[in-house]
Amino acid sequence: MSDAPSEAPPKAPSFSAEAPIRVFLLDDHEVVRRGLHDLLGAESDIEVVGEASTAAQALTRGPALHPHVAVLDVRLPDGDGITVCRELRSNMPDLACLMLTSFDDEDALLDAIMAGAAGYVLKQIKGSDLVAAVRTVATGQSMLDPATTTRLMRSLRDPEAARPAEDERLAVLSERERAVLDLIGEGLTNRQIGKKLYLSEKTVKNHISRLLSKLGVERRVQAAVIATQSHEQHDHGHHGQQNHTGPGYTDPSHGPEGQGRYQDRE
């Protein structure tokens, strides 16, 4: 089977003391911002280039500083970090937003993922883990806190959480793209999808690029959420109130990485 021509995937950014990760901070508590500034600024490959205490300040200051990563508090006095994430990324598509919050909020987690956030972690996270999360999202990968990821997947398996509008979006996909999306929803890598569908990895990547574009999303984790909701809506329609989790999505906290991360790359 011949493969459709495709461009080589872009290389992940490489950072160092000479070319550090540029980080922007948004939190309405000064003591939290200082703590984050001191923690991240102590790393040789990370530079905190600016900060804000309100959504309005972030939207004004952020774009001018050209950060690679924005660490955003979810709840703010004049708005929310999820809206800030969406608006900043509309002007800076390559910006990686890492949502930081004190609250276990399933709806906020789902909204953050669909807004294009690269990660969502709780403020109780260890300092070393937060530094690792910043480095992870800076290289284009997704970073989700294992506990919040598990809760999100449980929520999505609740038939009441299904969103009918998502099925209309899936109608634009070809049969092959739907098959690839289903396997993304199960947490499979490109290589595993290729083996299942008897396709090369390059062909799988082409299918994934097209289906992400058709769905209007940028990350595999966003597509996985849509796949899960679609499965649950379909299963609920056929099985009523029967408890049925379906094939939708393998909890990434139990995947091969074991870190609760849903990687955008293989």
mmCIF file with all atom_site columns, N, CA and C in Angstrom, residues 35-99:
data_model
loop_
_atom_site.group_PDB
_atom_site.id
_atom_site.type_symbol
_atom_site.label_atom_id
_atom_site.label_alt_id
_atom_site.label_comp_id
_atom_site.label_asym_id
_atom_site.label_entity_id
_atom_site.label_seq_id
_atom_site.pdbx_PDB_ins_code
_atom_site.Cartn_x
_atom_site.Cartn_y
_atom_site.Cartn_z
_atom_site.occupancy
_atom_site.B_iso_or_equiv
_atom_site.pdbx_formal_charge
_atom_site.auth_seq_id
_atom_site.auth_comp_id
_atom_site.auth_asym_id
_atom_site.auth_atom_id
_atom_site.pdbx_PDB_model_num
ATOM 1   N N  . GLY A 1 35 ? 6.177   32.700 44.639 1.00 0.00 ? 35 GLY A N  1
ATOM 2   C CA . GLY A 1 35 ? 6.648   31.331 44.805 1.00 0.00 ? 35 GLY A CA 1
ATOM 3   C C  . GLY A 1 35 ? 6.935   30.662 43.472 1.00 0.00 ? 35 GLY A C  1
ATOM 4   N N  . LEU A 1 36 ? 6.031   30.848 42.512 1.00 0.00 ? 36 LEU A N  1
ATOM 5   C CA . LEU A 1 36 ? 6.229   30.277 41.179 1.00 0.00 ? 36 LEU A CA 1
ATOM 6   C C  . LEU A 1 36 ? 7.447   30.897 40.495 1.00 0.00 ? 36 LEU A C  1
ATOM 7   N N  . HIS A 1 37 ? 7.584   32.222 40.645 1.00 0.00 ? 37 HIS A N  1
ATOM 8   C CA . HIS A 1 37 ? 8.714   32.925 40.034 1.00 0.00 ? 37 HIS A CA 1
ATOM 9   C C  . HIS A 1 37 ? 10.035  32.393 40.582 1.00 0.00 ? 37 HIS A C  1
ATOM 10  N N  . ASP A 1 38 ? 10.114  32.245 41.899 1.00 0.00 ? 38 ASP A N  1
ATOM 11  C CA . ASP A 1 38 ? 11.351  31.757 42.523 1.00 0.00 ? 38 ASP A CA 1
ATOM 12  C C  . ASP A 1 38 ? 11.625  30.304 42.133 1.00 0.00 ? 38 ASP A C  1
ATOM 13  N N  . LEU A 1 39 ? 10.571  29.479 42.120 1.00 0.00 ? 39 LEU A N  1
ATOM 14  C CA . LEU A 1 39 ? 10.732  28.061 41.792 1.00 0.00 ? 39 LEU A CA 1
ATOM 15  C C  . LEU A 1 39 ? 11.212  27.869 40.361 1.00 0.00 ? 39 LEU A C  1
ATOM 16  N N  . LEU A 1 40 ? 10.520  28.497 39.415 1.00 0.00 ? 40 LEU A N  1
ATOM 17  C CA . LEU A 1 40 ? 10.855  28.304 38.007 1.00 0.00 ? 40 LEU A CA 1
ATOM 18  C C  . LEU A 1 40 ? 12.119  29.064 37.625 1.00 0.00 ? 40 LEU A C  1
ATOM 19  N N  . GLY A 1 41 ? 12.289  30.271 38.197 1.00 0.00 ? 41 GLY A N  1
ATOM 20  C CA . GLY A 1 41 ? 13.457  31.081 37.859 1.00 0.00 ? 41 GLY A CA 1
ATOM 21  C C  . GLY A 1 41 ? 14.763  30.486 38.328 1.00 0.00 ? 41 GLY A C  1
ATOM 22  N N  . ALA A 1 42 ? 14.694  29.543 39.283 1.00 0.00 ? 42 ALA A N  1
ATOM 23  C CA . ALA A 1 42 ? 15.913  28.904 39.785 1.00 0.00 ? 42 ALA A CA 1
ATOM 24  C C  . ALA A 1 42 ? 16.469  27.886 38.796 1.00 0.00 ? 42 ALA A C  1
ATOM 25  N N  . GLU A 1 43 ? 15.678  27.527 37.774 1.00 0.00 ? 43 GLU A N  1
ATOM 26  C CA . GLU A 1 43 ? 16.122  26.550 36.776 1.00 0.00 ? 43 GLU A CA 1
ATOM 27  C C  . GLU A 1 43 ? 16.875  27.262 35.655 1.00 0.00 ? 43 GLU A C  1
ATOM 28  N N  . SER A 1 44 ? 18.005  26.719 35.271 1.00 0.00 ? 44 SER A N  1
ATOM 29  C CA . SER A 1 44 ? 18.855  27.388 34.278 1.00 0.00 ? 44 SER A CA 1
ATOM 30  C C  . SER A 1 44 ? 18.210  27.470 32.898 1.00 0.00 ? 44 SER A C  1
ATOM 31  N N  . ASP A 1 45 ? 17.298  26.541 32.594 1.00 0.00 ? 45 ASP A N  1
ATOM 32  C CA . ASP A 1 45 ? 16.691  26.512 31.258 1.00 0.00 ? 45 ASP A CA 1
ATOM 33  C C  . ASP A 1 45 ? 15.303  27.140 31.239 1.00 0.00 ? 45 ASP A C  1
ATOM 34  N N  . ILE A 1 46 ? 14.927  27.843 32.312 1.00 0.00 ? 46 ILE A N  1
ATOM 35  C CA . ILE A 1 46 ? 13.616  28.497 32.389 1.00 0.00 ? 46 ILE A CA 1
ATOM 36  C C  . ILE A 1 46 ? 13.799  29.960 32.783 1.00 0.00 ? 46 ILE A C  1
ATOM 37  N N  . GLU A 1 47 ? 13.103  30.854 32.094 1.00 0.00 ? 47 GLU A N  1
ATOM 38  C CA . GLU A 1 47 ? 13.141  32.283 32.412 1.00 0.00 ? 47 GLU A CA 1
ATOM 39  C C  . GLU A 1 47 ? 11.711  32.800 32.552 1.00 0.00 ? 47 GLU A C  1
ATOM 40  N N  . VAL A 1 48 ? 11.383  33.369 33.685 1.00 0.00 ? 48 VAL A N  1
ATOM 41  C CA . VAL A 1 48 ? 10.071  33.980 33.878 1.00 0.00 ? 48 VAL A CA 1
ATOM 42  C C  . VAL A 1 48 ? 10.136  35.384 33.283 1.00 0.00 ? 48 VAL A C  1
ATOM 43  N N  . VAL A 1 49 ? 9.393   35.605 32.201 1.00 0.00 ? 49 VAL A N  1
ATOM 44  C CA . VAL A 1 49 ? 9.515   36.862 31.463 1.00 0.00 ? 49 VAL A CA 1
ATOM 45  C C  . VAL A 1 49 ? 8.459   37.890 31.864 1.00 0.00 ? 49 VAL A C  1
ATOM 46  N N  . GLY A 1 50 ? 7.469   37.471 32.625 1.00 0.00 ? 50 GLY A N  1
ATOM 47  C CA . GLY A 1 50 ? 6.444   38.421 33.039 1.00 0.00 ? 50 GLY A CA 1
ATOM 48  C C  . GLY A 1 50 ? 5.361   37.750 33.848 1.00 0.00 ? 50 GLY A C  1
ATOM 49  N N  . GLU A 1 51 ? 4.506   38.582 34.448 1.00 0.00 ? 51 GLU A N  1
ATOM 50  C CA . GLU A 1 51 ? 3.427   38.040 35.256 1.00 0.00 ? 51 GLU A CA 1
ATOM 51  C C  . GLU A 1 51 ? 2.258   39.016 35.280 1.00 0.00 ? 51 GLU A C  1
ATOM 52  N N  . ALA A 1 52 ? 1.111   38.487 35.717 1.00 0.00 ? 52 ALA A N  1
ATOM 53  C CA . ALA A 1 52 ? -0.102  39.296 35.798 1.00 0.00 ? 52 ALA A CA 1
ATOM 54  C C  . ALA A 1 52 ? -0.955  38.774 36.941 1.00 0.00 ? 52 ALA A C  1
ATOM 55  N N  . SER A 1 53 ? -1.818  39.668 37.464 1.00 0.00 ? 53 SER A N  1
ATOM 56  C CA . SER A 1 53 ? -2.695  39.269 38.555 1.00 0.00 ? 53 SER A CA 1
ATOM 57  C C  . SER A 1 53 ? -4.154  39.202 38.131 1.00 0.00 ? 53 SER A C  1
ATOM 58  N N  . THR A 1 54 ? -4.448  39.681 36.919 1.00 0.00 ? 54 THR A N  1
ATOM 59  C CA . THR A 1 54 ? -5.821  39.654 36.411 1.00 0.00 ? 54 THR A CA 1
ATOM 60  C C  . THR A 1 54 ? -5.833  39.172 34.966 1.00 0.00 ? 54 THR A C  1
ATOM 61  N N  . ALA A 1 55 ? -7.024  38.772 34.512 1.00 0.00 ? 55 ALA A N  1
ATOM 62  C CA . ALA A 1 55 ? -7.168  38.338 33.120 1.00 0.00 ? 55 ALA A CA 1
ATOM 63  C C  . ALA A 1 55 ? -6.848  39.481 32.167 1.00 0.00 ? 55 ALA A C  1
ATOM 64  N N  . ALA A 1 56 ? -7.310  40.676 32.495 1.00 0.00 ? 56 ALA A N  1
ATOM 65  C CA . ALA A 1 56 ? -7.073  41.832 31.628 1.00 0.00 ? 56 ALA A CA 1
ATOM 66  C C  . ALA A 1 56 ? -5.585  42.114 31.476 1.00 0.00 ? 56 ALA A C  1
ATOM 67  N N  . GLN A 1 57 ? -4.845  42.063 32.588 1.00 0.00 ? 57 GLN A N  1
ATOM 68  C CA . GLN A 1 57 ? -3.398  42.274 32.522 1.00 0.00 ? 57 GLN A CA 1
ATOM 69  C C  . GLN A 1 57 ? -2.730  41.209 31.657 1.00 0.00 ? 57 GLN A C  1
ATOM 70  N N  . ALA A 1 58 ? -3.163  39.968 31.828 1.00 0.00 ? 58 ALA A N  1
ATOM 71  C CA . ALA A 1 58 ? -2.556  38.854 31.076 1.00 0.00 ? 58 ALA A CA 1
ATOM 72  C C  . ALA A 1 58 ? -2.755  39.030 29.575 1.00 0.00 ? 58 ALA A C  1
ATOM 73  N N  . LEU A 1 59 ? -3.948  39.443 29.179 1.00 0.00 ? 59 LEU A N  1
ATOM 74  C CA . LEU A 1 59 ? -4.243  39.598 27.755 1.00 0.00 ? 59 LEU A CA 1
ATOM 75  C C  . LEU A 1 59 ? -3.500  40.781 27.157 1.00 0.00 ? 59 LEU A C  1
ATOM 76  N N  . THR A 1 60 ? -3.135  41.759 27.991 1.00 0.00 ? 60 THR A N  1
ATOM 77  C CA . THR A 1 60 ? -2.379  42.916 27.521 1.00 0.00 ? 60 THR A CA 1
ATOM 78  C C  . THR A 1 60 ? -0.878  42.629 27.494 1.00 0.00 ? 60 THR A C  1
ATOM 79  N N  . ARG A 1 61 ? -0.382  42.037 28.588 1.00 0.00 ? 61 ARG A N  1
ATOM 80  C CA . ARG A 1 61 ? 1.065   41.838 28.711 1.00 0.00 ? 61 ARG A CA 1
ATOM 81  C C  . ARG A 1 61 ? 1.568   40.582 27.984 1.00 0.00 ? 61 ARG A C  1
ATOM 82  N N  . GLY A 1 62 ? 0.785   39.516 28.038 1.00 0.00 ? 62 GLY A N  1
ATOM 83  C CA . GLY A 1 62 ? 1.242   38.231 27.520 1.00 0.00 ? 62 GLY A CA 1
ATOM 84  C C  . GLY A 1 62 ? 1.764   38.257 26.096 1.00 0.00 ? 62 GLY A C  1
ATOM 85  N N  . PRO A 1 63 ? 0.975   38.719 25.122 1.00 0.00 ? 63 PRO A N  1
ATOM 86  C CA . PRO A 1 63 ? 1.427   38.679 23.726 1.00 0.00 ? 63 PRO A CA 1
ATOM 87  C C  . PRO A 1 63 ? 2.707   39.458 23.474 1.00 0.00 ? 63 PRO A C  1
ATOM 88  N N  . ALA A 1 64 ? 2.917   40.555 24.199 1.00 0.00 ? 64 ALA A N  1
ATOM 89  C CA . ALA A 1 64 ? 4.105   41.383 23.979 1.00 0.00 ? 64 ALA A CA 1
ATOM 90  C C  . ALA A 1 64 ? 5.380   40.695 24.441 1.00 0.00 ? 64 ALA A C  1
ATOM 91  N N  . LEU A 1 65 ? 5.250   39.700 25.316 1.00 0.00 ? 65 LEU A N  1
ATOM 92  C CA . LEU A 1 65 ? 6.422   39.043 25.900 1.00 0.00 ? 65 LEU A CA 1
ATOM 93  C C  . LEU A 1 65 ? 6.818   37.761 25.171 1.00 0.00 ? 65 LEU A C  1
ATOM 94  N N  . HIS A 1 66 ? 5.967   37.301 24.258 1.00 0.00 ? 66 HIS A N  1
ATOM 95  C CA . HIS A 1 66 ? 6.251   36.114 23.453 1.00 0.00 ? 66 HIS A CA 1
ATOM 96  C C  . HIS A 1 66 ? 6.698   34.906 24.288 1.00 0.00 ? 66 HIS A C  1
ATOM 97  N N  . PRO A 1 67 ? 5.904   34.509 25.268 1.00 0.00 ? 67 PRO A N  1
ATOM 98  C CA . PRO A 1 67 ? 6.296   33.345 26.078 1.00 0.00 ? 67 PRO A CA 1
ATOM 99  C C  . PRO A 1 67 ? 6.103   32.026 25.326 1.00 0.00 ? 67 PRO A C  1
ATOM 100 N N  . HIS A 1 68 ? 6.845   31.020 25.752 1.00 0.00 ? 68 HIS A N  1
ATOM 101 C CA . HIS A 1 68 ? 6.622   29.661 25.240 1.00 0.00 ? 68 HIS A CA 1
ATOM 102 C C  . HIS A 1 68 ? 5.533   28.962 26.052 1.00 0.00 ? 68 HIS A C  1
ATOM 103 N N  . VAL A 1 69 ? 5.488   29.273 27.362 1.00 0.00 ? 69 VAL A N  1
ATOM 104 C CA . VAL A 1 69 ? 4.543   28.643 28.279 1.00 0.00 ? 69 VAL A CA 1
ATOM 105 C C  . VAL A 1 69 ? 3.867   29.709 29.129 1.00 0.00 ? 69 VAL A C  1
ATOM 106 N N  . ALA A 1 70 ? 2.558   29.575 29.312 1.00 0.00 ? 70 ALA A N  1
ATOM 107 C CA . ALA A 1 70 ? 1.826   30.444 30.236 1.00 0.00 ? 70 ALA A CA 1
ATOM 108 C C  . ALA A 1 70 ? 1.255   29.571 31.340 1.00 0.00 ? 70 ALA A C  1
ATOM 109 N N  . VAL A 1 71 ? 1.625   29.872 32.586 1.00 0.00 ? 71 VAL A N  1
ATOM 110 C CA . VAL A 1 71 ? 1.075   29.155 33.739 1.00 0.00 ? 71 VAL A CA 1
ATOM 111 C C  . VAL A 1 71 ? -0.079  30.012 34.259 1.00 0.00 ? 71 VAL A C  1
ATOM 112 N N  . LEU A 1 72 ? -1.299  29.482 34.122 1.00 0.00 ? 72 LEU A N  1
ATOM 113 C CA . LEU A 1 72 ? -2.495  30.290 34.351 1.00 0.00 ? 72 LEU A CA 1
ATOM 114 C C  . LEU A 1 72 ? -3.350  29.747 35.481 1.00 0.00 ? 72 LEU A C  1
ATOM 115 N N  . ASP A 1 73 ? -3.702  30.630 36.435 1.00 0.00 ? 73 ASP A N  1
ATOM 116 C CA . ASP A 1 73 ? -4.655  30.266 37.475 1.00 0.00 ? 73 ASP A CA 1
ATOM 117 C C  . ASP A 1 73 ? -6.039  30.171 36.830 1.00 0.00 ? 73 ASP A C  1
ATOM 118 N N  . VAL A 1 74 ? -6.812  29.159 37.188 1.00 0.00 ? 74 VAL A N  1
ATOM 119 C CA . VAL A 1 74 ? -8.117  28.967 36.564 1.00 0.00 ? 74 VAL A CA 1
ATOM 120 C C  . VAL A 1 74 ? -9.115  30.023 37.017 1.00 0.00 ? 74 VAL A C  1
ATOM 121 N N  . ARG A 1 75 ? -9.136  30.319 38.315 1.00 0.00 ? 75 ARG A N  1
ATOM 122 C CA . ARG A 1 75 ? -10.133 31.255 38.848 1.00 0.00 ? 75 ARG A CA 1
ATOM 123 C C  . ARG A 1 75 ? -9.501  32.606 39.131 1.00 0.00 ? 75 ARG A C  1
ATOM 124 N N  . LEU A 1 76 ? -10.085 33.645 38.547 1.00 0.00 ? 76 LEU A N  1
ATOM 125 C CA . LEU A 1 76 ? -9.547  34.998 38.658 1.00 0.00 ? 76 LEU A CA 1
ATOM 126 C C  . LEU A 1 76 ? -10.657 35.976 39.038 1.00 0.00 ? 76 LEU A C  1
ATOM 127 N N  . PRO A 1 77 ? -10.296 37.123 39.620 1.00 0.00 ? 77 PRO A N  1
ATOM 128 C CA . PRO A 1 77 ? -11.325 38.078 40.050 1.00 0.00 ? 77 PRO A CA 1
ATOM 129 C C  . PRO A 1 77 ? -12.104 38.698 38.901 1.00 0.00 ? 77 PRO A C  1
ATOM 130 N N  . ASP A 1 78 ? -11.486 38.781 37.717 1.00 0.00 ? 78 ASP A N  1
ATOM 131 C CA . ASP A 1 78 ? -12.158 39.430 36.590 1.00 0.00 ? 78 ASP A CA 1
ATOM 132 C C  . ASP A 1 78 ? -12.406 38.477 35.420 1.00 0.00 ? 78 ASP A C  1
ATOM 133 N N  . GLY A 1 79 ? -12.390 37.186 35.688 1.00 0.00 ? 79 GLY A N  1
ATOM 134 C CA . GLY A 1 79 ? -12.609 36.228 34.610 1.00 0.00 ? 79 GLY A CA 1
ATOM 135 C C  . GLY A 1 79 ? -12.098 34.859 35.001 1.00 0.00 ? 79 GLY A C  1
ATOM 136 N N  . ASP A 1 80 ? -11.559 34.140 34.023 1.00 0.00 ? 80 ASP A N  1
ATOM 137 C CA . ASP A 1 80 ? -11.015 32.816 34.312 1.00 0.00 ? 80 ASP A CA 1
ATOM 138 C C  . ASP A 1 80 ? -9.848  32.518 33.379 1.00 0.00 ? 80 ASP A C  1
ATOM 139 N N  . GLY A 1 81 ? -8.946  31.667 33.863 1.00 0.00 ? 81 GLY A N  1
ATOM 140 C CA . GLY A 1 81 ? -7.754  31.342 33.100 1.00 0.00 ? 81 GLY A CA 1
ATOM 141 C C  . GLY A 1 81 ? -8.024  30.588 31.823 1.00 0.00 ? 81 GLY A C  1
ATOM 142 N N  . ILE A 1 82 ? -9.151  29.879 31.767 1.00 0.00 ? 82 ILE A N  1
ATOM 143 C CA . ILE A 1 82 ? -9.478  29.113 30.560 1.00 0.00 ? 82 ILE A CA 1
ATOM 144 C C  . ILE A 1 82 ? -9.772  30.051 29.400 1.00 0.00 ? 82 ILE A C  1
ATOM 145 N N  . THR A 1 83 ? -10.532 31.118 29.676 1.00 0.00 ? 83 THR A N  1
ATOM 146 C CA . THR A 1 83 ? -10.795 32.117 28.639 1.00 0.00 ? 83 THR A CA 1
ATOM 147 C C  . THR A 1 83 ? -9.507  32.814 28.227 1.00 0.00 ? 83 THR A C  1
ATOM 148 N N  . VAL A 1 84 ? -8.661  33.106 29.213 1.00 0.00 ? 84 VAL A N  1
ATOM 149 C CA . VAL A 1 84 ? -7.365  33.719 28.905 1.00 0.00 ? 84 VAL A CA 1
ATOM 150 C C  . VAL A 1 84 ? -6.543  32.796 28.015 1.00 0.00 ? 84 VAL A C  1
ATOM 151 N N  . CYS A 1 85 ? -6.545  31.503 28.322 1.00 0.00 ? 85 CYS A N  1
ATOM 152 C CA . CYS A 1 85 ? -5.827  30.514 27.504 1.00 0.00 ? 85 CYS A CA 1
ATOM 153 C C  . CYS A 1 85 ? -6.321  30.560 26.063 1.00 0.00 ? 85 CYS A C  1
ATOM 154 N N  . ARG A 1 86 ? -7.629  30.515 25.893 1.00 0.00 ? 86 ARG A N  1
ATOM 155 C CA . ARG A 1 86 ? -8.210  30.503 24.548 1.00 0.00 ? 86 ARG A CA 1
ATOM 156 C C  . ARG A 1 86 ? -7.844  31.770 23.781 1.00 0.00 ? 86 ARG A C  1
ATOM 157 N N  . GLU A 1 87 ? -7.926  32.930 24.447 1.00 0.00 ? 87 GLU A N  1
ATOM 158 C CA . GLU A 1 87 ? -7.661  34.192 23.755 1.00 0.00 ? 87 GLU A CA 1
ATOM 159 C C  . GLU A 1 87 ? -6.173  34.383 23.457 1.00 0.00 ? 87 GLU A C  1
ATOM 160 N N  . LEU A 1 88 ? -5.320  33.996 24.409 1.00 0.00 ? 88 LEU A N  1
ATOM 161 C CA . LEU A 1 88 ? -3.882  34.109 24.154 1.00 0.00 ? 88 LEU A CA 1
ATOM 162 C C  . LEU A 1 88 ? -3.471  33.214 22.986 1.00 0.00 ? 88 LEU A C  1
ATOM 163 N N  . ARG A 1 89 ? -4.018  31.994 22.962 1.00 0.00 ? 89 ARG A N  1
ATOM 164 C CA . ARG A 1 89 ? -3.635  31.061 21.906 1.00 0.00 ? 89 ARG A CA 1
ATOM 165 C C  . ARG A 1 89 ? -4.221  31.442 20.551 1.00 0.00 ? 89 ARG A C  1
ATOM 166 N N  . SER A 1 90 ? -5.262  32.257 20.546 1.00 0.00 ? 90 SER A N  1
ATOM 167 C CA . SER A 1 90 ? -5.787  32.732 19.257 1.00 0.00 ? 90 SER A CA 1
ATOM 168 C C  . SER A 1 90 ? -4.783  33.669 18.590 1.00 0.00 ? 90 SER A C  1
ATOM 169 N N  . ASN A 1 91 ? -3.969  34.344 19.408 1.00 0.00 ? 91 ASN A N  1
ATOM 170 C CA . ASN A 1 91 ? -2.924  35.227 18.879 1.00 0.00 ? 91 ASN A CA 1
ATOM 171 C C  . ASN A 1 91 ? -1.560  34.542 18.812 1.00 0.00 ? 91 ASN A C  1
ATOM 172 N N  . MET A 1 92 ? -1.364  33.543 19.676 1.00 0.00 ? 92 MET A N  1
ATOM 173 C CA . MET A 1 92 ? -0.085  32.814 19.736 1.00 0.00 ? 92 MET A CA 1
ATOM 174 C C  . MET A 1 92 ? -0.379  31.316 19.718 1.00 0.00 ? 92 MET A C  1
ATOM 175 N N  . PRO A 1 93 ? -0.631  30.745 18.539 1.00 0.00 ? 93 PRO A N  1
ATOM 176 C CA . PRO A 1 93 ? -1.037  29.333 18.436 1.00 0.00 ? 93 PRO A CA 1
ATOM 177 C C  . PRO A 1 93 ? -0.038  28.348 19.033 1.00 0.00 ? 93 PRO A C  1
ATOM 178 N N  . ASP A 1 94 ? 1.238   28.734 19.080 1.00 0.00 ? 94 ASP A N  1
ATOM 179 C CA . ASP A 1 94 ? 2.259   27.826 19.600 1.00 0.00 ? 94 ASP A CA 1
ATOM 180 C C  . ASP A 1 94 ? 2.412   27.917 21.121 1.00 0.00 ? 94 ASP A C  1
ATOM 181 N N  . LEU A 1 95 ? 1.680   28.822 21.756 1.00 0.00 ? 95 LEU A N  1
ATOM 182 C CA . LEU A 1 95 ? 1.780   28.973 23.206 1.00 0.00 ? 95 LEU A CA 1
ATOM 183 C C  . LEU A 1 95 ? 1.223   27.739 23.911 1.00 0.00 ? 95 LEU A C  1
ATOM 184 N N  . ALA A 1 96 ? 1.968   27.230 24.884 1.00 0.00 ? 96 ALA A N  1
ATOM 185 C CA . ALA A 1 96 ? 1.501   26.102 25.701 1.00 0.00 ? 96 ALA A CA 1
ATOM 186 C C  . ALA A 1 96 ? 0.960   26.653 27.015 1.00 0.00 ? 96 ALA A C  1
ATOM 187 N N  . CYS A 1 97 ? -0.308  26.412 27.284 1.00 0.00 ? 97 CYS A N  1
ATOM 188 C CA . CYS A 1 97 ? -0.929  26.901 28.518 1.00 0.00 ? 97 CYS A CA 1
ATOM 189 C C  . CYS A 1 97 ? -1.016  25.775 29.535 1.00 0.00 ? 97 CYS A C  1
ATOM 190 N N  . LEU A 1 98 ? -0.481  26.031 30.710 1.00 0.00 ? 98 LEU A N  1
ATOM 191 C CA . LEU A 1 98 ? -0.534  25.078 31.812 1.00 0.00 ? 98 LEU A CA 1
ATOM 192 C C  . LEU A 1 98 ? -1.456  25.655 32.879 1.00 0.00 ? 98 LEU A C  1
ATOM 193 N N  . MET A 1 99 ? -2.611  25.017 33.055 1.00 0.00 ? 99 MET A N  1
ATOM 194 C CA . MET A 1 99 ? -3.603  25.506 34.001 1.00 0.00 ? 99 MET A CA 1
ATOM 195 C C  . MET A 1 99 ? -3.238  25.041 35.407 1.00 0.00 ? 99 MET A C  1
#
